[in-house]
Tab-separated table of C-alpha atoms in Angstrom:
chain	number	residue	atom	x	y	z
O	1	MET	CA	9.755	4.541	-11.725
O	2	LEU	CA	7.676	6.740	-9.594
O	3	ARG	CA	9.793	9.665	-7.740
O	4	TRP	CA	8.719	12.577	-5.248
O	5	PRO	CA	7.636	14.491	-7.513
O	6	ASP	CA	5.434	11.968	-9.196
O	7	VAL	CA	3.018	11.595	-6.216
O	8	LEU	CA	3.529	14.940	-5.023
O	9	LYS	CA	1.603	15.982	-8.602
O	10	TYR	CA	-0.722	13.264	-8.324
O	11	ALA	CA	-1.893	14.204	-4.461
O	12	LYS	CA	-1.879	18.042	-6.182
O	13	TYR	CA	-3.686	17.658	-9.246
O	14	SER	CA	-5.325	13.550	-9.947
O	15	ASN	CA	-4.722	10.700	-9.430
O	16	PRO	CA	-3.969	7.452	-11.969
O	17	GLU	CA	-7.405	6.367	-12.753
O	18	PRO	CA	-8.090	2.877	-10.337
O	19	PRO	CA	-8.143	-0.483	-12.458
O	20	ARG	CA	-11.520	-0.817	-10.842
O	21	ARG	CA	-14.097	0.568	-7.765
O	22	VAL	CA	-14.719	-1.012	-4.320
O	23	GLU	CA	-17.243	0.996	-2.245
O	24	GLN	CA	-19.266	-0.109	0.457
O	25	SER	CA	-20.744	1.526	3.438
O	26	GLU	CA	-18.869	1.766	6.783
O	27	ALA	CA	-21.038	-0.972	8.275
O	28	ALA	CA	-19.834	-3.439	6.072
O	29	TRP	CA	-15.999	-2.739	6.031
O	30	LYS	CA	-16.663	-3.022	9.732
O	31	ALA	CA	-18.356	-6.191	9.602
O	32	GLN	CA	-15.449	-7.469	6.816
O	33	LEU	CA	-12.614	-6.376	8.925
O	34	THR	CA	-11.193	-6.911	12.364
O	35	PRO	CA	-11.323	-4.259	14.530
O	36	ALA	CA	-7.974	-3.724	14.201
O	37	GLN	CA	-7.682	-3.666	10.707
O	38	PHE	CA	-10.821	-1.226	10.582
O	39	GLU	CA	-9.061	1.406	13.215
O	40	VAL	CA	-5.389	1.181	10.900
O	41	MET	CA	-7.542	0.831	7.546
O	42	ARG	CA	-10.739	3.174	7.769
O	43	LEU	CA	-10.476	5.050	11.071
O	44	LYS	CA	-6.363	5.959	9.749
O	45	GLY	CA	-4.834	4.593	12.316
O	46	THR	CA	-1.430	3.122	12.653
O	47	GLU	CA	-0.592	0.075	14.030
O	48	PRO	CA	2.752	-0.634	16.461
O	49	PRO	CA	5.630	-0.926	14.905
O	50	TYR	CA	8.046	-3.637	15.005
O	51	ARG	CA	5.016	-6.039	16.025
O	52	ASN	CA	3.465	-6.859	13.298
O	53	ALA	CA	3.536	-9.317	11.103
O	54	TYR	CA	5.384	-8.169	7.525
O	55	CYS	CA	8.199	-5.987	9.141
O	56	ARG	CA	10.909	-8.379	9.500
O	57	SER	CA	9.789	-10.441	6.670
O	58	TYR	CA	11.462	-10.949	3.145
O	59	GLU	CA	9.255	-13.730	1.585
O	60	PRO	CA	8.745	-13.507	-2.307
O	61	GLY	CA	5.222	-12.873	-3.374
O	62	VAL	CA	3.291	-9.726	-4.022
O	63	TYR	CA	1.019	-8.095	-1.282
O	64	ALA	CA	-2.555	-6.928	-2.031
O	65	CYS	CA	-5.112	-4.971	-0.126
O	66	VAL	CA	-6.851	-6.531	2.681
O	67	GLY	CA	-10.205	-4.574	1.724
O	68	CYS	CA	-10.069	-5.324	-1.487
O	69	GLY	CA	-7.430	-7.990	-3.095
O	70	SER	CA	-6.082	-5.524	-5.459
O	71	LEU	CA	-2.453	-5.975	-5.821
O	72	LEU	CA	-0.077	-3.263	-4.307
O	73	PHE	CA	3.366	-4.098	-4.017
O	74	ASN	CA	5.867	-6.712	-5.395
O	75	SER	CA	8.353	-7.973	-2.791
O	76	THR	CA	10.874	-7.250	-4.761
O	77	GLU	CA	10.508	-3.689	-3.944
O	78	LYS	CA	10.433	-4.109	-0.391
O	79	TYR	CA	13.587	-2.828	1.642
O	80	HIS	CA	14.896	-2.980	5.540
O	81	ALA	CA	13.828	0.705	6.467
O	82	ILE	CA	14.645	0.409	10.209
O	83	SER	CA	11.438	2.192	10.542
O	84	GLY	CA	9.242	-0.607	12.231
O	85	TRP	CA	7.191	-0.832	9.104
O	86	PRO	CA	7.090	-2.709	6.162
O	87	SER	CA	8.531	-0.226	3.281
O	88	PHE	CA	8.604	-0.328	-0.412
O	89	THR	CA	9.893	1.707	-3.075
O	90	GLN	CA	7.642	1.507	-5.416
O	91	PRO	CA	3.742	0.257	-5.941
O	92	ILE	CA	3.348	-2.830	-8.336
O	93	THR	CA	1.880	-0.826	-10.520
O	94	LYS	CA	1.577	2.899	-11.169
O	95	ASN	CA	-2.429	3.325	-10.715
O	96	ALA	CA	-2.314	0.978	-7.416
O	97	ILE	CA	-2.011	3.948	-4.697
O	98	LYS	CA	-3.976	6.784	-4.337
O	99	TYR	CA	-1.827	10.206	-3.335
O	100	VAL	CA	-3.713	12.696	-0.072
O	101	PHE	CA	-1.923	15.235	1.667
O	102	ASP	CA	-2.157	14.418	5.026
O	103	ASN	CA	-1.718	17.383	7.696
O	104	SER	CA	-2.866	15.687	10.653
O	105	HIS	CA	-0.852	15.402	14.181
O	106	ARG	CA	0.670	18.385	13.926
O	107	MET	CA	2.814	16.790	10.750
O	108	GLN	CA	2.858	17.239	6.895
O	109	ARG	CA	2.868	13.540	5.129
O	110	LEU	CA	1.882	12.203	1.890
O	111	GLU	CA	-1.046	9.081	2.821
O	112	ALA	CA	-1.448	6.108	0.241
O	113	LEU	CA	-4.655	4.747	-0.138
O	114	CYS	CA	-5.619	1.635	-2.213
O	115	ASN	CA	-6.757	3.341	-5.409
O	116	VAL	CA	-9.533	0.717	-5.657
O	117	CYS	CA	-11.268	1.002	-2.151
O	118	ASP	CA	-9.715	3.954	-0.383
O	119	CYS	CA	-8.828	2.062	2.407
O	120	HIS	CA	-5.576	3.662	4.326
O	121	LEU	CA	-2.528	1.697	3.677
O	122	GLY	CA	0.254	3.971	5.595
O	123	HIS	CA	2.301	6.571	4.272
O	124	VAL	CA	4.864	7.894	1.130
O	125	PHE	CA	7.918	9.425	2.167
O	126	PRO	CA	11.197	11.006	0.245
O	127	ASP	CA	13.863	9.053	1.881
O	128	GLY	CA	13.968	6.035	0.229
O	129	PRO	CA	16.789	4.501	-1.356
O	130	GLU	CA	18.147	5.317	-4.839
O	131	PRO	CA	16.954	5.225	-7.743
O	132	SER	CA	13.045	5.767	-6.543
O	133	GLY	CA	13.939	7.812	-3.466
O	134	LEU	CA	10.964	6.444	-2.263
O	135	ARG	CA	9.924	4.898	1.305
O	136	TYR	CA	6.270	3.514	1.371
O	137	CYS	CA	5.911	3.503	4.890
O	138	MET	CA	2.804	0.183	4.922
O	139	ASN	CA	0.697	-0.784	7.732
O	140	SER	CA	1.114	-4.172	7.777
O	141	LEU	CA	-2.854	-4.880	8.959
O	142	SER	CA	-3.572	-3.511	5.408
O	143	LEU	CA	-1.319	-5.941	3.194
O	144	VAL	CA	-1.753	-9.577	2.468
O	145	GLN	CA	0.973	-11.306	1.371
O	146	THR	CA	0.522	-14.223	-1.256
O	147	LYS	CA	2.918	-16.173	-3.083
O	148	GLU	CA	2.766	-15.388	-6.711
O	149	VAL	CA	4.657	-16.355	-9.858
O	150	ALA	CA	7.663	-14.001	-11.213
O	151	LEU	CA	7.094	-13.150	-14.813
O	152	GLY	CA	10.129	-10.710	-16.274
O	153	GLY	CA	10.276	-8.994	-13.011
O	154	LYS	CA	6.137	-8.546	-13.308
O	155	PHE	CA	3.842	-10.847	-11.546
O	156	GLN	CA	1.141	-13.026	-12.793
O	157	PRO	CA	-1.530	-14.111	-10.385
O	158	SER	CA	-1.781	-17.841	-9.941
O	159	ASP	CA	-5.809	-17.232	-11.019
O	160	GLY	CA	-4.908	-15.207	-14.622
O	161	SER	CA	-7.433	-12.514	-13.164
O	162	GLY	CA	-5.008	-9.480	-13.671
O	163	ASN	CA	-4.510	-7.070	-11.108
O	164	GLN	CA	-6.850	-8.359	-8.348
O	165	LEU	CA	-6.580	-11.818	-6.637
């Protein structure tokens, strides 16, 4: 289980190795994503609170990156944080998320990126519920939810492809 010191260490020294890499030009991202998704995922924007797809959704399944399809979060780690954005206590795997210090907007935050394609997902804060104490505050525009089959607390993608959709 990841805790705040773990994610700080990743951001400061070295993020975990991703299972694969997806890289493409900004023009290709612009063609693939909607304008709102591009603003959030490539330009590090933030969608409006409460008026987003997954803020109040608690359907079972997994959440994947809109950019590359990599699995990011299990719905069993989602909770109501009253922040206006979907919030999770843990990523689906330790190497799903890349952590980067973000000092924009006169704030000190820890940015969460997809570790496979570097798309901006949101931020991580140390004010979540125990036992992790983490709050992954994500933009719905960066996520797509899929219905998957739970196997002993882990999710097995229905197409059998491992850690991707």
